[in-house]
Amino acid sequence: MTSPGAETTPAFATAQVQAGYQPTGVISAVPPIHQTAAYEFSSLAEAADLFALRKTGIIYSRNANPTQQILEERVALLEGGVSAVAVASGQAAVAVTILALVHRGGHVVAADQLYGGTIDLLQETLDDFGISVTFVDQDDLGAWRDAITPRTRLLFAESVANPIAQVLDIRAVADIAHEAGVPLVIDNTVGTPHLVRPGEHGADFVVHSATKFLSGHGSSLGGVVVDQGSFDFGAQPERWPQFTGPYTRFGDLVLWERFGRGGAFAALVKSKYVHDLGPSLSPFNAWQILQGVETLDLRVARQSATARLIAEHLAQHPAVARVHHPSLAGNPWNELASRYLPRGAPSVFSFDLVGAEDEQAFPQVASVVDELRVFRLIANIGDARSMVAHPASMTHSHLTAAQREAAGISLNTVRVSAGLEDPADLIADLDRVLAPLREHALVGAR
Ligand SMILES: *Cc1c(COP(=O)(O)O)cnc(C)c1O
């Protein structure tokens, strides 16, 4: 049987198991790991064509590898996109995406609520290279609009942020981007294409840390960027010389003419940014991520249901001041969650312990997370294992107090990533460690 996708679009669950793999010769049931640095050419003429981009193919594993290509095709299909580039990490996917779209002197408008590593990249490393950023509250549509300047080249946000699980109004921000003639890039790591496909709501590029839910086993780093094929770089060609002007390293080749919508971006990312900077995905990691993708919908559905049970339980707990889960009634993003996440909210959410934001917050949080036995203290999300983290001293410790506040994180906030264990064991684990605080909270309330 051949891989689906050529004639008809396969359903999500079929695509996540089969897309991108067309076996030839000896037919291995599972996609093989092409653990090789380079490929043999059939002739010098073929080699010359490949080097000049007259023909597409694989030369060397820094740019492309057959195992990686299966992953790219599969994730592109799951996101409803046209093409994808897989790289060494989510951080690399975000970096090459921004570098391909924004050059020196260019500007990015990004959400305050972004992943800490993306904030560091934008405000420090890319700033060193002359790319500036304005951060805005992602819920403030007027702020997005006001932050755009003639130098702005993209808007960037996450479909669902973490740890507070703010749900983005993707359509509204996409409309603002398109009115300004720039693309919207969405990090869908937490959302996952099972729960939300940003391209269906106007996003032009979708990035992933494949390390998280796409893998689901926490064993390998990887990242992917998907081109939805929606953004027209030819509409204002003077803004996008990297696509519409001559690509000097390939003579007078014009990527927009040669590869067009849905192809030019991936060609530029691979032939320039991955080629020059080298953040290549190892074939083994690509294979590991493919193993995870095959069960994406099953895992995400189960983890989301478990997270909701835990959130509902914590919302009733006297030692918990607040639960930040968008499926709970009264959550500020509840309406957006019902619009964008009809299958359920992601399994990454957080809760605030009772108590003041003072010097007692850290020892109190430590007394809780250090005693957990089923949940593990790990700086990761989307794993089969349930994990907790303390954003203020871990993932978001580089942020200033003002940035942390803008992201909705307090010193008492504990992040949860619900795994695949039995929900009753997870709830019992939390109840046990929260019991001493509960007595304290009840005494305090008297
Ligand atoms: C983890 C993460 C990243 C970075 O991905 P790595 O694979 O760790 O490099 C980017 N965005 C989000 C939302 C993440 O959770």
Tab-separated table of C-alpha atoms and ligand atoms in Angstrom:
chain	number	residue	atom	x	y	z
A	1	MET	CA	0.000	0.000	0.000
A	2	THR	CA	1.211	3.506	-0.684
A	3	SER	CA	1.232	6.358	1.730
A	4	PRO	CA	-2.058	8.254	1.859
A	5	GLY	CA	-2.131	11.879	0.864
A	6	ALA	CA	-1.343	11.741	-2.829
A	7	GLU	CA	-4.927	11.531	-4.103
A	8	THR	CA	-7.093	12.097	-1.046
A	9	THR	CA	-6.406	13.771	2.264
A	10	PRO	CA	-6.328	11.111	4.967
A	11	ALA	CA	-8.109	11.618	8.277
A	12	PHE	CA	-5.990	12.897	11.173
A	13	ALA	CA	-5.498	9.517	12.866
A	14	THR	CA	-4.519	7.894	9.567
A	15	ALA	CA	-2.090	10.670	8.719
A	16	GLN	CA	-0.383	10.576	12.123
A	17	VAL	CA	0.488	6.882	11.593
A	18	GLN	CA	1.205	6.780	7.857
A	19	ALA	CA	1.780	10.153	6.187
A	20	GLY	CA	5.083	10.774	4.476
A	21	TYR	CA	6.252	7.165	4.352
A	22	GLN	CA	6.359	5.553	0.924
A	23	PRO	CA	8.433	2.388	1.265
A	24	THR	CA	10.495	1.202	-1.678
A	25	GLY	CA	12.638	-1.883	-2.228
A	26	VAL	CA	12.701	-3.986	0.928
A	27	ILE	CA	9.573	-2.856	2.695
A	28	SER	CA	10.101	-2.073	6.346
A	29	ALA	CA	6.826	-1.703	8.271
A	30	VAL	CA	8.197	1.129	10.362
A	31	PRO	CA	9.998	4.034	8.630
A	32	PRO	CA	13.743	3.333	8.674
A	33	ILE	CA	16.381	5.502	10.329
A	34	HIS	CA	18.660	6.834	7.592
A	35	GLN	CA	21.687	7.153	9.855
A	36	THR	CA	24.013	8.673	7.283
A	37	ALA	CA	25.723	12.011	6.859
A	38	ALA	CA	25.641	12.054	3.054
A	39	TYR	CA	24.211	10.462	-0.111
A	40	GLU	CA	25.710	9.059	-3.256
A	41	PHE	CA	24.892	10.772	-6.569
A	42	SER	CA	24.046	8.728	-9.666
A	43	SER	CA	26.180	11.046	-11.822
A	44	LEU	CA	28.086	14.294	-11.749
A	45	ALA	CA	25.269	15.886	-13.778
A	46	GLU	CA	22.789	14.963	-11.034
A	47	ALA	CA	25.123	16.346	-8.362
A	48	ALA	CA	25.451	19.627	-10.264
A	49	ASP	CA	21.655	19.939	-10.611
A	50	LEU	CA	21.119	19.285	-6.912
A	51	PHE	CA	23.765	21.804	-5.857
A	52	ALA	CA	22.228	24.478	-8.100
A	53	LEU	CA	18.679	23.820	-6.758
A	54	ARG	CA	17.628	22.942	-10.340
A	55	LYS	CA	16.513	19.652	-8.893
A	56	THR	CA	15.373	18.916	-5.332
A	57	GLY	CA	16.908	15.980	-3.549
A	58	ILE	CA	19.168	15.042	-0.721
A	59	ILE	CA	22.863	15.899	-0.721
A	60	TYR	CA	23.938	15.928	2.895
A	61	SER	CA	22.087	15.388	6.185
A	62	ARG	CA	22.644	18.913	7.469
A	63	ASN	CA	19.883	20.068	5.090
A	64	ALA	CA	17.734	16.981	4.644
A	65	ASN	CA	17.442	13.321	5.517
A	66	PRO	CA	14.764	10.803	4.435
A	67	THR	CA	13.693	10.030	8.028
A	68	GLN	CA	13.381	13.749	8.714
A	69	GLN	CA	11.386	14.207	5.480
A	70	ILE	CA	8.773	11.672	6.618
A	71	LEU	CA	8.376	13.643	9.839
A	72	GLU	CA	8.113	16.915	7.888
A	73	GLU	CA	5.442	15.595	5.563
A	74	ARG	CA	3.499	14.049	8.412
A	75	VAL	CA	3.460	17.139	10.639
A	76	ALA	CA	2.633	19.388	7.649
A	77	LEU	CA	-0.409	17.199	6.982
A	78	LEU	CA	-1.507	17.111	10.627
A	79	GLU	CA	-1.363	20.923	10.742
A	80	GLY	CA	-3.202	21.248	7.435
A	81	GLY	CA	-0.132	22.936	5.922
A	82	VAL	CA	1.765	22.597	2.647
A	83	SER	CA	5.388	22.004	3.688
A	84	ALA	CA	7.492	21.773	6.816
A	85	VAL	CA	11.086	21.968	7.996
A	86	ALA	CA	12.215	19.855	10.943
A	87	VAL	CA	15.216	21.032	12.968
A	88	ALA	CA	17.157	20.155	16.117
A	89	SER	CA	14.852	21.748	18.697
A	90	GLY	CA	11.804	23.926	19.134
A	91	GLN	CA	14.107	26.810	19.901
A	92	ALA	CA	15.866	26.264	16.533
A	93	ALA	CA	12.493	26.136	14.744
A	94	VAL	CA	11.500	29.495	16.210
A	95	ALA	CA	14.926	31.006	15.448
A	96	VAL	CA	15.135	29.923	11.796
A	97	THR	CA	11.526	30.995	11.202
A	98	ILE	CA	12.154	34.499	12.513
A	99	LEU	CA	15.529	34.806	10.742
A	100	ALA	CA	13.970	33.815	7.421
A	101	LEU	CA	11.213	36.419	7.730
A	102	VAL	CA	12.911	39.342	9.532
A	103	HIS	CA	16.226	40.859	8.569
A	104	ARG	CA	18.502	43.447	10.219
A	105	GLY	CA	16.447	46.555	10.964
A	106	GLY	CA	13.245	44.544	11.000
A	107	HIS	CA	10.754	44.333	13.851
A	108	VAL	CA	8.627	41.664	15.514
A	109	VAL	CA	5.480	42.118	17.583
A	110	ALA	CA	5.204	39.272	20.070
A	111	ALA	CA	2.993	38.240	22.967
A	112	ASP	CA	4.101	38.917	26.553
A	113	GLN	CA	2.948	35.417	27.384
A	114	LEU	CA	5.529	33.570	25.261
A	115	TYR	CA	7.745	30.675	26.342
A	116	GLY	CA	10.758	32.068	28.273
A	117	GLY	CA	13.271	30.809	25.693
A	118	THR	CA	11.472	32.670	22.896
A	119	ILE	CA	11.492	35.866	24.963
A	120	ASP	CA	15.262	35.476	25.564
A	121	LEU	CA	15.829	34.869	21.841
A	122	LEU	CA	13.855	37.937	20.785
A	123	GLN	CA	14.946	40.462	23.379
A	124	GLU	CA	18.607	39.505	23.603
A	125	THR	CA	20.055	37.363	20.820
A	126	LEU	CA	18.023	38.708	17.893
A	127	ASP	CA	18.312	42.226	19.306
A	128	ASP	CA	22.120	41.807	19.075
A	129	PHE	CA	21.626	41.190	15.341
A	130	GLY	CA	19.526	44.319	14.853
A	131	ILE	CA	16.067	42.721	14.955
A	132	SER	CA	13.862	44.576	17.432
A	133	VAL	CA	10.797	43.371	19.309
A	134	THR	CA	7.761	44.895	20.990
A	135	PHE	CA	5.962	42.686	23.493
A	136	VAL	CA	2.215	43.167	23.944
A	137	ASP	CA	-0.483	41.635	26.114
A	138	GLN	CA	-1.874	39.049	23.711
A	139	ASP	CA	-5.466	39.753	24.784
A	140	ASP	CA	-5.160	43.465	23.948
A	141	LEU	CA	-5.994	43.654	20.232
A	142	GLY	CA	-5.436	47.418	20.187
A	143	ALA	CA	-1.906	46.871	21.523
A	144	TRP	CA	-1.098	44.450	18.680
A	145	ARG	CA	-2.323	47.007	16.145
A	146	ASP	CA	-0.516	49.949	17.770
A	147	ALA	CA	2.803	48.087	17.997
A	148	ILE	CA	3.026	47.492	14.235
A	149	THR	CA	5.449	49.767	12.370
A	150	PRO	CA	6.505	49.905	8.687
A	151	ARG	CA	9.482	47.724	9.699
A	152	THR	CA	7.340	44.975	11.280
A	153	ARG	CA	7.694	41.674	9.437
A	154	LEU	CA	5.734	39.245	11.607
A	155	LEU	CA	3.446	38.794	14.611
A	156	PHE	CA	4.247	35.933	16.991
A	157	ALA	CA	2.181	34.239	19.720
A	158	GLU	CA	1.316	30.832	21.134
A	159	SER	CA	-2.095	29.266	20.494
A	160	VAL	CA	-2.234	28.353	24.176
A	161	ALA	CA	0.434	29.863	26.416
A	162	ASN	CA	1.914	28.321	29.511
A	163	PRO	CA	1.922	28.099	32.468
A	164	ILE	CA	-1.341	30.097	32.750
A	165	ALA	CA	-3.020	28.507	29.677
A	166	GLN	CA	-4.199	31.771	28.124
A	167	VAL	CA	-6.025	30.972	24.875
A	168	LEU	CA	-5.204	33.294	21.977
A	169	ASP	CA	-7.896	34.786	19.753
A	170	ILE	CA	-5.959	33.513	16.732
A	171	ARG	CA	-8.407	34.824	14.131
A	172	ALA	CA	-8.418	38.355	15.543
A	173	VAL	CA	-4.592	38.555	15.666
A	174	ALA	CA	-4.314	36.998	12.174
A	175	ASP	CA	-6.658	39.674	10.809
A	176	ILE	CA	-4.504	42.407	12.371
A	177	ALA	CA	-1.349	40.857	10.859
A	178	HIS	CA	-2.913	40.556	7.413
A	179	GLU	CA	-4.260	44.141	7.456
A	180	ALA	CA	-0.628	45.175	8.019
A	181	GLY	CA	0.603	42.879	5.226
A	182	VAL	CA	2.651	40.595	7.497
A	183	PRO	CA	2.296	36.928	8.445
A	184	LEU	CA	1.173	35.524	11.782
A	185	VAL	CA	3.468	32.862	13.290
A	186	ILE	CA	1.890	30.645	15.941
A	187	ASP	CA	3.761	28.365	18.324
A	188	ASN	CA	1.335	25.428	18.650
A	189	THR	CA	3.509	23.323	20.972
A	190	VAL	CA	0.993	23.341	23.826
A	191	GLY	CA	-2.105	23.410	21.625
A	192	THR	CA	-1.093	20.448	19.416
A	193	PRO	CA	-2.793	19.897	16.030
A	194	HIS	CA	-5.185	17.442	17.681
A	195	LEU	CA	-6.751	20.218	19.772
A	196	VAL	CA	-6.301	23.263	17.495
A	197	ARG	CA	-4.971	23.883	13.999
A	198	PRO	CA	-3.917	27.543	13.898
A	199	GLY	CA	-3.816	27.515	10.087
A	200	GLU	CA	-7.598	27.061	10.056
A	201	HIS	CA	-7.879	30.350	11.963
A	202	GLY	CA	-5.539	32.454	9.824
A	203	ALA	CA	-2.014	31.625	11.052
A	204	ASP	CA	0.510	31.506	8.182
A	205	PHE	CA	3.342	29.603	9.883
A	206	VAL	CA	3.024	27.137	12.758
A	207	VAL	CA	6.022	26.171	14.885
A	208	HIS	CA	6.431	23.301	17.316
A	209	SER	CA	8.785	22.099	19.926
A	210	ALA	CA	8.480	18.455	18.823
A	211	THR	CA	10.236	17.630	22.099
A	212	LYS	CA	6.860	17.962	23.825
A	213	PHE	CA	3.537	16.485	22.681
A	214	LEU	CA	4.572	15.409	19.176
A	215	SER	CA	7.121	13.065	20.798
A	216	GLY	CA	5.210	12.445	23.993
A	217	HIS	CA	7.958	10.264	25.456
A	218	GLY	CA	10.355	12.974	26.552
A	219	SER	CA	13.346	11.221	24.999
A	220	SER	CA	14.384	13.518	22.132
A	221	LEU	CA	14.637	17.172	21.220
A	222	GLY	CA	13.275	18.403	17.925
A	223	GLY	CA	11.399	21.253	16.307
A	224	VAL	CA	9.223	21.774	13.247
A	225	VAL	CA	7.928	24.783	11.321
A	226	VAL	CA	4.968	24.329	9.001
A	227	ASP	CA	4.191	26.691	6.115
A	228	GLN	CA	0.428	26.891	5.620
A	229	GLY	CA	0.956	28.218	2.093
A	230	SER	CA	-1.358	31.135	2.908
A	231	PHE	CA	0.991	34.109	2.911
A	232	ASP	CA	1.549	35.881	-0.414
A	233	PHE	CA	5.126	37.200	-0.443
A	234	GLY	CA	4.470	38.456	-3.971
A	235	ALA	CA	1.770	40.958	-2.896
A	236	GLN	CA	4.378	43.450	-1.628
A	237	PRO	CA	7.561	42.095	-3.214
A	238	GLU	CA	9.765	44.999	-2.048
A	239	ARG	CA	9.194	43.889	1.553
A	240	TRP	CA	10.410	40.340	0.965
A	241	PRO	CA	13.567	40.474	-1.178
A	242	GLN	CA	14.707	37.125	0.259
A	243	PHE	CA	11.840	35.490	-1.667
A	244	THR	CA	11.154	37.826	-4.567
A	245	GLY	CA	14.673	39.056	-5.410
A	246	PRO	CA	17.695	37.160	-6.712
A	247	TYR	CA	19.093	34.551	-4.312
A	248	THR	CA	22.741	35.388	-4.814
A	249	ARG	CA	24.218	32.034	-3.822
A	250	PHE	CA	22.189	30.395	-6.595
A	251	GLY	CA	22.857	32.928	-9.339
A	252	ASP	CA	19.674	34.728	-10.316
A	253	LEU	CA	17.288	32.127	-8.875
A	254	VAL	CA	14.133	33.709	-7.400
A	255	LEU	CA	12.644	31.446	-4.730
A	256	TRP	CA	9.124	32.819	-5.109
A	257	GLU	CA	9.163	32.046	-8.833
A	258	ARG	CA	10.857	28.669	-8.481
A	259	PHE	CA	9.015	27.243	-5.416
A	260	GLY	CA	6.020	29.581	-4.946
A	261	ARG	CA	3.480	29.633	-2.177
A	262	GLY	CA	4.011	26.906	0.389
A	263	GLY	CA	7.468	26.060	-1.013
A	264	ALA	CA	9.666	29.165	-1.038
A	265	PHE	CA	9.850	29.519	2.735
A	266	ALA	CA	11.002	25.916	3.345
A	267	ALA	CA	13.528	26.214	0.514
A	268	LEU	CA	15.015	29.367	2.081
A	269	VAL	CA	15.063	27.950	5.612
A	270	LYS	CA	16.830	24.769	4.514
A	271	SER	CA	19.242	26.171	1.949
A	272	LYS	CA	20.277	29.177	4.009
A	273	TYR	CA	19.481	29.114	7.723
A	274	VAL	CA	19.780	25.388	8.452
A	275	HIS	CA	22.607	25.086	5.919
A	276	ASP	CA	24.616	28.028	7.335
A	277	LEU	CA	23.829	27.789	11.054
A	278	GLY	CA	23.559	23.994	11.282
A	279	PRO	CA	20.676	23.246	13.687
A	280	SER	CA	19.943	19.932	11.945
A	281	LEU	CA	17.677	17.261	13.345
A	282	SER	CA	19.465	13.953	13.869
A	283	PRO	CA	17.904	11.044	11.924
A	284	PHE	CA	17.570	9.101	15.157
A	285	ASN	CA	15.652	11.927	16.854
A	286	ALA	CA	13.434	12.297	13.775
A	287	TRP	CA	12.636	8.594	14.061
A	288	GLN	CA	11.925	8.864	17.793
A	289	ILE	CA	9.559	11.779	17.178
A	290	LEU	CA	7.783	9.788	14.438
A	291	GLN	CA	7.147	6.981	16.936
A	292	GLY	CA	5.484	9.510	19.209
A	293	VAL	CA	3.397	11.183	16.506
A	294	GLU	CA	1.684	7.859	15.744
A	295	THR	CA	-0.216	8.068	19.059
A	296	LEU	CA	-0.633	11.857	19.265
A	297	ASP	CA	-4.434	12.048	19.344
A	298	LEU	CA	-4.820	9.206	21.867
A	299	ARG	CA	-2.288	10.662	24.269
A	300	VAL	CA	-3.452	14.255	23.988
A	301	ALA	CA	-7.130	13.334	24.473
A	302	ARG	CA	-6.327	11.259	27.581
A	303	GLN	CA	-3.940	13.847	29.032
A	304	SER	CA	-6.470	16.653	28.471
A	305	ALA	CA	-9.221	14.682	30.231
A	306	THR	CA	-6.902	13.886	33.161
A	307	ALA	CA	-5.790	17.518	33.451
A	308	ARG	CA	-9.379	18.675	33.577
A	309	LEU	CA	-10.191	16.238	36.399
A	310	ILE	CA	-7.165	17.453	38.358
A	311	ALA	CA	-8.061	21.117	37.721
A	312	GLU	CA	-11.644	20.613	38.909
A	313	HIS	CA	-10.377	18.878	42.031
A	314	LEU	CA	-7.834	21.592	42.819
A	315	ALA	CA	-10.422	24.335	42.277
A	316	GLN	CA	-12.282	22.981	45.359
A	317	HIS	CA	-9.153	22.626	47.476
A	318	PRO	CA	-8.704	25.035	50.426
A	319	ALA	CA	-4.900	25.112	49.959
A	320	VAL	CA	-5.296	26.355	46.381
A	321	ALA	CA	-6.000	30.032	45.780
A	322	ARG	CA	-6.613	29.822	42.003
A	323	VAL	CA	-6.576	27.289	39.188
A	324	HIS	CA	-5.614	28.563	35.737
A	325	HIS	CA	-7.414	26.142	33.423
A	326	PRO	CA	-9.530	27.538	30.567
A	327	SER	CA	-12.219	24.843	30.775
A	328	LEU	CA	-13.224	25.990	34.269
A	329	ALA	CA	-16.247	28.281	34.499
A	330	GLY	CA	-15.157	31.821	35.299
A	331	ASN	CA	-11.732	31.448	33.700
A	332	PRO	CA	-11.060	34.594	31.607
A	333	TRP	CA	-10.276	32.439	28.532
A	334	ASN	CA	-13.261	30.109	28.900
A	335	GLU	CA	-15.137	31.588	25.926
A	336	LEU	CA	-12.048	31.471	23.668
A	337	ALA	CA	-11.435	27.881	24.797
A	338	SER	CA	-14.927	26.829	23.713
A	339	ARG	CA	-14.349	28.527	20.355
A	340	TYR	CA	-10.824	27.269	19.601
A	341	LEU	CA	-10.553	24.094	21.704
A	342	PRO	CA	-13.804	22.156	21.228
A	343	ARG	CA	-12.013	18.859	21.977
A	344	GLY	CA	-10.708	20.095	25.314
A	345	ALA	CA	-7.963	22.298	26.682
A	346	PRO	CA	-4.309	21.213	26.737
A	347	SER	CA	-2.976	19.239	29.706
A	348	VAL	CA	-0.577	22.015	30.724
A	349	PHE	CA	-2.089	24.373	33.285
A	350	SER	CA	-1.217	25.805	36.663
A	351	PHE	CA	-2.502	26.606	40.093
A	352	ASP	CA	-1.531	29.107	42.801
A	353	LEU	CA	-1.033	27.990	46.371
A	354	VAL	CA	-2.694	30.047	49.103
A	355	GLY	CA	-0.430	32.571	50.789
A	356	ALA	CA	1.123	35.962	50.204
A	357	GLU	CA	3.726	36.712	47.536
A	358	ASP	CA	6.470	37.157	50.099
A	359	GLU	CA	9.656	35.408	51.213
A	360	GLN	CA	7.549	32.486	52.470
A	361	ALA	CA	6.338	31.634	48.947
A	362	PHE	CA	9.431	29.714	47.837
A	363	PRO	CA	9.734	27.444	50.927
A	364	GLN	CA	5.997	26.757	50.770
A	365	VAL	CA	6.115	25.777	47.072
A	366	ALA	CA	9.216	23.665	47.798
A	367	SER	CA	7.377	21.885	50.638
A	368	VAL	CA	4.751	20.850	48.096
A	369	VAL	CA	6.748	19.933	44.981
A	370	ASP	CA	9.576	18.218	46.884
A	371	GLU	CA	7.119	15.800	48.527
A	372	LEU	CA	5.285	14.726	45.363
A	373	ARG	CA	5.965	11.106	44.356
A	374	VAL	CA	3.852	10.435	41.257
A	375	PHE	CA	4.401	13.902	39.777
A	376	ARG	CA	8.076	14.594	39.051
A	377	LEU	CA	9.852	17.947	39.272
A	378	ILE	CA	10.988	18.308	35.652
A	379	ALA	CA	11.397	21.301	33.326
A	380	ASN	CA	9.412	19.782	30.469
A	381	ILE	CA	5.827	19.388	29.283
A	382	GLY	CA	3.891	16.930	27.153
A	383	ASP	CA	5.674	13.808	28.412
A	384	ALA	CA	3.930	10.523	29.281
A	385	ARG	CA	5.067	11.266	32.845
A	386	SER	CA	3.185	13.814	34.931
A	387	MET	CA	5.396	16.713	35.881
A	388	VAL	CA	5.350	19.870	37.926
A	389	ALA	CA	7.507	22.956	37.743
A	390	HIS	CA	7.817	26.258	39.602
A	391	PRO	CA	7.889	28.849	36.812
A	392	ALA	CA	9.131	31.741	38.976
A	393	SER	CA	12.360	29.922	39.899
A	394	MET	CA	12.672	27.683	36.826
A	395	THR	CA	11.321	28.273	33.308
A	396	HIS	CA	10.508	31.949	33.829
A	397	SER	CA	13.338	32.892	36.213
A	398	HIS	CA	15.007	35.108	33.548
A	399	LEU	CA	11.971	37.369	33.405
A	400	THR	CA	11.791	40.612	35.346
A	401	ALA	CA	9.092	40.813	38.030
A	402	ALA	CA	7.045	43.030	35.689
A	403	GLN	CA	7.332	40.547	32.803
A	404	ARG	CA	6.395	37.705	35.127
A	405	GLU	CA	3.344	39.612	36.286
A	406	ALA	CA	2.378	40.376	32.673
A	407	ALA	CA	2.573	36.641	31.993
A	408	GLY	CA	0.175	36.049	34.912
A	409	ILE	CA	2.724	34.115	37.014
A	410	SER	CA	2.994	34.600	40.767
A	411	LEU	CA	5.647	33.311	43.170
A	412	ASN	CA	3.052	30.734	44.326
A	413	THR	CA	2.273	29.379	40.851
A	414	VAL	CA	2.884	25.674	40.245
A	415	ARG	CA	2.743	24.360	36.658
A	416	VAL	CA	1.270	20.963	35.942
A	417	SER	CA	1.741	18.809	32.845
A	418	ALA	CA	-0.629	15.875	33.195
A	419	GLY	CA	0.750	12.588	31.879
A	420	LEU	CA	-0.731	9.190	31.182
A	421	GLU	CA	-0.828	7.770	34.748
A	422	ASP	CA	-4.105	6.946	36.487
A	423	PRO	CA	-5.837	10.224	37.425
A	424	ALA	CA	-6.767	8.886	40.891
A	425	ASP	CA	-3.080	8.362	41.725
A	426	LEU	CA	-2.249	11.864	40.545
A	427	ILE	CA	-5.023	13.461	42.597
A	428	ALA	CA	-4.079	11.441	45.697
A	429	ASP	CA	-0.462	12.557	45.296
A	430	LEU	CA	-1.523	16.225	45.235
A	431	ASP	CA	-3.952	15.805	48.151
A	432	ARG	CA	-1.229	14.272	50.294
A	433	VAL	CA	1.264	17.120	49.768
A	434	LEU	CA	-1.387	19.837	50.033
A	435	ALA	CA	-2.823	18.491	53.329
A	436	PRO	CA	-0.390	20.400	55.623
A	437	LEU	CA	-1.176	23.655	53.768
A	438	ARG	CA	-4.853	22.934	53.966
A	439	GLU	CA	-4.704	22.824	57.760
A	440	HIS	CA	-2.744	26.052	57.694
A	441	ALA	CA	-5.223	27.683	55.302
A	442	LEU	CA	-8.187	26.626	57.441
A	443	VAL	CA	-6.521	27.982	60.575
A	444	GLY	CA	-5.732	31.241	58.767
A	445	ALA	CA	-9.331	31.596	57.644
A	446	ARG	CA	-10.683	31.385	61.186
B	1	LIG	C1	9.838	23.834	24.911
B	1	LIG	C2	9.228	24.929	24.122
B	1	LIG	C3	9.953	25.589	23.119
B	1	LIG	C4	11.397	25.281	22.844
B	1	LIG	O1	11.533	23.972	22.393
B	1	LIG	P1	12.848	23.070	22.625
B	1	LIG	O2	12.512	21.830	21.891
B	1	LIG	O3	13.006	22.889	24.095
B	1	LIG	O4	13.991	23.821	22.039
B	1	LIG	C5	9.306	26.566	22.388
B	1	LIG	N1	8.026	26.898	22.632
B	1	LIG	C6	7.300	26.284	23.598
B	1	LIG	C7	5.891	26.679	23.817
B	1	LIG	C8	7.871	25.286	24.361
B	1	LIG	O5	7.160	24.685	25.321
